[in-house]
CSV table of C-alpha atoms in Angstrom, one decimal:
chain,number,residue,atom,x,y,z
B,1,UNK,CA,-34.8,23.8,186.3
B,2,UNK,CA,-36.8,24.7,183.0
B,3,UNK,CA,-40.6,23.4,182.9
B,4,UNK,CA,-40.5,20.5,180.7
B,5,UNK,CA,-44.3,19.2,181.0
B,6,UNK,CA,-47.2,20.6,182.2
B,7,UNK,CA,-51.1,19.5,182.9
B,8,UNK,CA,-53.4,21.8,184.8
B,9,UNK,CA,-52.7,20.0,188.0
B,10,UNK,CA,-48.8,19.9,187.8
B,11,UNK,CA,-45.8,20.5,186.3
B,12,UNK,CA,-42.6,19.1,185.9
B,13,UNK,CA,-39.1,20.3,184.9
B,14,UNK,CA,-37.3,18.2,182.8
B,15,UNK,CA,-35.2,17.0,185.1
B,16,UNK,CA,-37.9,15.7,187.3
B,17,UNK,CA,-39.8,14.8,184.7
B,18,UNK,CA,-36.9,12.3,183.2
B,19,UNK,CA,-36.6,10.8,186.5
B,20,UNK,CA,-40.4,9.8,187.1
B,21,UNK,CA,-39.8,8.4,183.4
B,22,UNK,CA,-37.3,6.0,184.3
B,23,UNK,CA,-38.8,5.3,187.8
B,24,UNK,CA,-41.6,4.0,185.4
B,25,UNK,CA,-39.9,2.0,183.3
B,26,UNK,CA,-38.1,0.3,185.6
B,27,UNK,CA,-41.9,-0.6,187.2
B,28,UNK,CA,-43.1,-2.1,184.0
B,29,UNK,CA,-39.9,-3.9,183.5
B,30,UNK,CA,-39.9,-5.5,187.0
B,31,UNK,CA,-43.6,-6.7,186.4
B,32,UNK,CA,-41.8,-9.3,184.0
B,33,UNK,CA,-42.5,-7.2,181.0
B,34,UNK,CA,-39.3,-7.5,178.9
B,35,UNK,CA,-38.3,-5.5,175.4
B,36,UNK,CA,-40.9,-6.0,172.7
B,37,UNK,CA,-43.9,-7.0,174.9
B,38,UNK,CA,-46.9,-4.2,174.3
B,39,UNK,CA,-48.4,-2.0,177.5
B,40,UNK,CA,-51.7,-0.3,176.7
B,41,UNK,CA,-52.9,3.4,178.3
B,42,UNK,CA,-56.2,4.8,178.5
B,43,UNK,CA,-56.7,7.9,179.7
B,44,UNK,CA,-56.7,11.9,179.1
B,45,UNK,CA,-53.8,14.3,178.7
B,46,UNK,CA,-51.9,14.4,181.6
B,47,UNK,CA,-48.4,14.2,182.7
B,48,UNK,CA,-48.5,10.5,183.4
B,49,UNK,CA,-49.9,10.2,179.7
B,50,UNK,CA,-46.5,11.7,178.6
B,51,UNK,CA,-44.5,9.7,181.2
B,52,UNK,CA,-45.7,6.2,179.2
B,53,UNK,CA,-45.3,7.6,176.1
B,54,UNK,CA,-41.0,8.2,176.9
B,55,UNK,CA,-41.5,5.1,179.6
B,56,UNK,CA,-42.0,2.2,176.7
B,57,UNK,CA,-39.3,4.4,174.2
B,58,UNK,CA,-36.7,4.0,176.9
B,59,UNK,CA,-37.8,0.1,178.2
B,60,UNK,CA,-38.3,-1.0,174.5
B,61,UNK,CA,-41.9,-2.0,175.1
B,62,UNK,CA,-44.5,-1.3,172.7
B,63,UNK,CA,-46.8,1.2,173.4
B,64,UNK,CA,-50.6,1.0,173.0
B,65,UNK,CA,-52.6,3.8,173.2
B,66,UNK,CA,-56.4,3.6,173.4
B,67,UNK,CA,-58.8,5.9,171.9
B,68,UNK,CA,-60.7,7.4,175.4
B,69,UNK,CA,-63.7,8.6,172.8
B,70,UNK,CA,-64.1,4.6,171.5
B,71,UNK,CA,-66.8,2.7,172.5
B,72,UNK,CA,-66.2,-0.5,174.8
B,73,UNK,CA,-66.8,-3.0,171.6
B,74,UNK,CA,-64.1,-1.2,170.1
B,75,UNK,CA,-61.2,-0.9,172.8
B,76,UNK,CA,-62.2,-4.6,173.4
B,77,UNK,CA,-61.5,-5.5,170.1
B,78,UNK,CA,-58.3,-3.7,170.3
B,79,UNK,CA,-57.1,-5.1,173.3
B,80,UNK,CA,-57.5,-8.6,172.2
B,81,UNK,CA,-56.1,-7.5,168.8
B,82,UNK,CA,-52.7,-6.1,170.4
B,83,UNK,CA,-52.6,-8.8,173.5
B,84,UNK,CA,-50.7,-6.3,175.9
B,85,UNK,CA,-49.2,-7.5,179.1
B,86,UNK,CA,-50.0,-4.4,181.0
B,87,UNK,CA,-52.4,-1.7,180.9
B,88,UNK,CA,-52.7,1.6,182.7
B,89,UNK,CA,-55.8,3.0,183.2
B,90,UNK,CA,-56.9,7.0,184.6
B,91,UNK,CA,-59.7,5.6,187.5
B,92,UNK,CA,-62.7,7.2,185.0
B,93,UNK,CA,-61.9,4.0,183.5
B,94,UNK,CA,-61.6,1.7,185.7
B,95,UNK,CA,-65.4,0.5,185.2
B,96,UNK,CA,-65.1,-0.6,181.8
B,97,UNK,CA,-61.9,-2.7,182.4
B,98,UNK,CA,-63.3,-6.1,182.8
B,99,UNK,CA,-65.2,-5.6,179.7
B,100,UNK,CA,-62.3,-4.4,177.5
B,101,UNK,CA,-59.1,-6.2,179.2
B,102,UNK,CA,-60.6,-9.5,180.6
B,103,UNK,CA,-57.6,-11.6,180.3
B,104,UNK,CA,-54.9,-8.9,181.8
B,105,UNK,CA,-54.4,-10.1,185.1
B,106,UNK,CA,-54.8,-7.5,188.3
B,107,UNK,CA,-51.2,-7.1,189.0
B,108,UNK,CA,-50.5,-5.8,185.8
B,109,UNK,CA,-53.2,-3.2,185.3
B,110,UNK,CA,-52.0,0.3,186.8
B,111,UNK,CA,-54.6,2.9,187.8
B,112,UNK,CA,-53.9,6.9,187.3
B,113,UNK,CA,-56.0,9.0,189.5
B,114,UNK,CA,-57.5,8.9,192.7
B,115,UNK,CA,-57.7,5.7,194.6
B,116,UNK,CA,-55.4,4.7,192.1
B,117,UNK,CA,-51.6,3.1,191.9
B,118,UNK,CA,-49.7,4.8,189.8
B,119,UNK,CA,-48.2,7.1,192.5
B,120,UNK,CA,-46.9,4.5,194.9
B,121,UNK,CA,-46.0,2.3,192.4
B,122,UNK,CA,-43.8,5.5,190.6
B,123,UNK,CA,-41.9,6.2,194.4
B,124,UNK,CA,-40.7,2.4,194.8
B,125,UNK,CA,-39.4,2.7,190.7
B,126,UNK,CA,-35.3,3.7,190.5
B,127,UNK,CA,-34.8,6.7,188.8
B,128,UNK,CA,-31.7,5.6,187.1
B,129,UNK,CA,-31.3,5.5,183.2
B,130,UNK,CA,-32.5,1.6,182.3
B,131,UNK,CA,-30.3,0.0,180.7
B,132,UNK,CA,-32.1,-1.4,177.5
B,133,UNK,CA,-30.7,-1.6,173.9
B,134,UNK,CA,-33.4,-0.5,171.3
B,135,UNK,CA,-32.8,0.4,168.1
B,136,UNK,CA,-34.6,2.8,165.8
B,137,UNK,CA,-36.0,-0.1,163.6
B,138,UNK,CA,-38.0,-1.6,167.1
B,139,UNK,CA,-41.6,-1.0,167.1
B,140,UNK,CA,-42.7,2.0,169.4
B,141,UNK,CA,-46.3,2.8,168.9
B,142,UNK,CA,-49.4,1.0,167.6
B,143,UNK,CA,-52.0,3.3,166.6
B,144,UNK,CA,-55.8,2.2,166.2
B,145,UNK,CA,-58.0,3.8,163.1
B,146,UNK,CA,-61.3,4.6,164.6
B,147,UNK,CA,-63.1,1.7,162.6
B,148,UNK,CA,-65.5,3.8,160.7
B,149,UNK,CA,-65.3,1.4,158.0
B,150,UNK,CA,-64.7,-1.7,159.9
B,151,UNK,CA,-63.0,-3.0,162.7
B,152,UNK,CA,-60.0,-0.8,163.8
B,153,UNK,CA,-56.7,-1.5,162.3
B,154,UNK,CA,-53.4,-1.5,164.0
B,155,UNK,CA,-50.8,1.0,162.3
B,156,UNK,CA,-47.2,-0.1,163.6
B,157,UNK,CA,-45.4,2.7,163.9
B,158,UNK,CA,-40.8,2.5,164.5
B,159,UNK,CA,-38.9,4.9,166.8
B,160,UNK,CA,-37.4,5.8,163.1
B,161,UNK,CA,-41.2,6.9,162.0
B,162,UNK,CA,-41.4,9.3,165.3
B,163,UNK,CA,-38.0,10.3,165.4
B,164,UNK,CA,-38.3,11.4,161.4
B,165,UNK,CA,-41.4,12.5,161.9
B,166,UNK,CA,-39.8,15.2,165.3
B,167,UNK,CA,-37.2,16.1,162.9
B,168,UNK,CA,-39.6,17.4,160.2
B,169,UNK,CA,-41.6,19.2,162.0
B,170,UNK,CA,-38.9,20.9,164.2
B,171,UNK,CA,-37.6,22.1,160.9
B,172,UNK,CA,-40.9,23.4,160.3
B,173,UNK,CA,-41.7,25.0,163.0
B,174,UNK,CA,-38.3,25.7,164.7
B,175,UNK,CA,-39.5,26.2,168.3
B,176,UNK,CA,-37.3,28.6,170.1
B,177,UNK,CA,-36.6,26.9,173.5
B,178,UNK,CA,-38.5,30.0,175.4
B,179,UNK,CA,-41.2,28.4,173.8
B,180,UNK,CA,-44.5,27.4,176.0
B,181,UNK,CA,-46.3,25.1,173.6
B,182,UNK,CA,-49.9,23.7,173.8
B,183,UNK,CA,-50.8,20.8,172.5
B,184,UNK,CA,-54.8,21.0,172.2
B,185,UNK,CA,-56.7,18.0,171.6
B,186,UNK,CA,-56.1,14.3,173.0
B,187,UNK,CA,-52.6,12.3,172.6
B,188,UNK,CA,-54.2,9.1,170.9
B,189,UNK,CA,-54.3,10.8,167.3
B,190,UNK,CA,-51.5,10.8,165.7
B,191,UNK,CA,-51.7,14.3,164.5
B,192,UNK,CA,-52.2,15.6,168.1
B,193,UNK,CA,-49.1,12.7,169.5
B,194,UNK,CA,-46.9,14.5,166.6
B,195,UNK,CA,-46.9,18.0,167.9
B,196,UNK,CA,-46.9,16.9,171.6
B,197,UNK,CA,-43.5,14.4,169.9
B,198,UNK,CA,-42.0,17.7,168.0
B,199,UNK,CA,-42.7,20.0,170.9
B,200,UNK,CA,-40.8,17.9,172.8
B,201,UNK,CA,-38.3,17.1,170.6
B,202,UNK,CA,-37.5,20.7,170.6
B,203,UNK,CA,-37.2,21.2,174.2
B,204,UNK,CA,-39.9,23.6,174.5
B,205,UNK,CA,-42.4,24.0,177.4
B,206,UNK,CA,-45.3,21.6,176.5
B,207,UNK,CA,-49.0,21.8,178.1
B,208,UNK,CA,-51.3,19.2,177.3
B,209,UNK,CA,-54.3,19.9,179.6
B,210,UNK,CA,-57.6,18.2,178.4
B,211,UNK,CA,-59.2,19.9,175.8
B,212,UNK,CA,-62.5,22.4,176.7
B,213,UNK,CA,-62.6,25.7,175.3
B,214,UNK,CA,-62.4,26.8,179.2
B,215,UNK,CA,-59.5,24.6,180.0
B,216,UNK,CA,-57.9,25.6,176.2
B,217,UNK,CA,-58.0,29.5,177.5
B,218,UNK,CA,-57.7,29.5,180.9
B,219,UNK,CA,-54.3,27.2,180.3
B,220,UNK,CA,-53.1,30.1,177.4
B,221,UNK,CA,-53.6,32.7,179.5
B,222,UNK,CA,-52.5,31.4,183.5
B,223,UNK,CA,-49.4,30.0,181.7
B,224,UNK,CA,-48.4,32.5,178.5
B,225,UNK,CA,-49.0,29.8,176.1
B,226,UNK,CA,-46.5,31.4,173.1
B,227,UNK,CA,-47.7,28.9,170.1
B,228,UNK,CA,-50.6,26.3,169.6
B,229,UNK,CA,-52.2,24.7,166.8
B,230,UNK,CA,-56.1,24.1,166.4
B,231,UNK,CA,-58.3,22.6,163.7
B,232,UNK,CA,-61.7,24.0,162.7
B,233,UNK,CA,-63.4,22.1,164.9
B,234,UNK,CA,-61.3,23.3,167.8
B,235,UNK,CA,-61.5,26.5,166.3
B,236,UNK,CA,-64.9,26.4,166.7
B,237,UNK,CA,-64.9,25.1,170.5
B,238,UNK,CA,-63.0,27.9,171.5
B,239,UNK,CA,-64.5,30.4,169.8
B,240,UNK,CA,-68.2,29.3,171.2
């Protein structure tokens, strides 16, 4: 019954949380998408954010996720550089869809929000474990560079990266598990994806609302946030 994840719209104990996770992967798995093909997300923290992040762990896709701050020629260019099969979406982006993911066809793009998909789509999705091998050498993650220097590049990142990665920083940190954790800036760094990873890892409480410095300390103080992180420049933010 613990809290597992939370957004500032809802939250989910572990236990329910798990089960919309494998109610998603067995969506993306029935939409002909099999182990090793790539599934791209754009969007902004949120619990369905986290549910595709454990989603393409558990059905051995690889997961794509798109920096929301990017401009169109960018995600474009990363789209066609990655070639996903699927792509799911928060409806703030559906506009720019056509322009970035031309060739995904309309049955495979999933939209989060109002209006959108995701929801009816997740309640016809069995919430039994799926049953797919995957072993820590399989890809999990490609992560863009921002391009400042070129065109973005591609990092291809294992479940063995991640799950080393979880490891050292739980031994860092060691998280009590009465621990509410906030993760504070967006999921498609690395850095930020890393704590959110740990945090969970850890079996902590984890809040990932969309950063603001309203949403930052309205979130630690409705919820008791016990540990965060920030960088200067979200230092800053919340100080201002």
């Amino acid at each position: 019954d613990k809290v597992g994840i939370m957004d500032e719209h809802s939250r989910w104990t572990w236990l329910e949380f798990n089960r919309r996770v494998n109610r998603l992967t067995h969506i993306l798995l029935s939409l002909r998408r099999t182990k090793g093909d790539r599934a791209a997300l754009i969007c902004e923290n949120c619990h369905q954010y986290a549910e595709f992040l454990f989603a393409v762990a558990k059905g051995g896709l690889i997961g794509v996720c798109l920096n929301t701050r990017s401009t169109p020629s960018k995600l474009a260019y990363m789209v066609k550089d990655c070639q996903p099969r699927v792509i799911l979406a928060q409806d703030k982006f559906a506009p720019i869809l056509g322009q970035i993911a031309p060739g995904i066809a309309k049955d495979n793009i999933i939209l989060i929000g109002e209006g959108g998909n995701y929801e009816s789509l997740l309640a016809s999705g069995r919430p039994d474990e799926p049953q797919v091998e995957v072993s820590e050498q399989d890809l999990y993650l490609i992560q863009y560079t921002t391009g400042t220097t070129g065109a973005p590049k591609g990092i291809e990142l294992t479940h063995k990266n991640w799950m080393n990665n979880c490891i050292v920083r739980f031994l860092l940190t060691r998280l009590p598990e009465n621990e509410v954790y906030l993760v504070s800036a967006a999921l498609y760094a690395a850095g930020n994806l890393g704590h959110f990873l740990a945090a969970c890892f850890a079996g902590v409480t984890v809040a990932i609302p969309v950063f603001s410095g309203k949403s930052f300390v309205e979130m630690v103080g409705r919820e008791k946030v016990t540990s965060t992180y920030l960088n200067p420049t979200t230092y800053r933010i919340v100080r201002e």
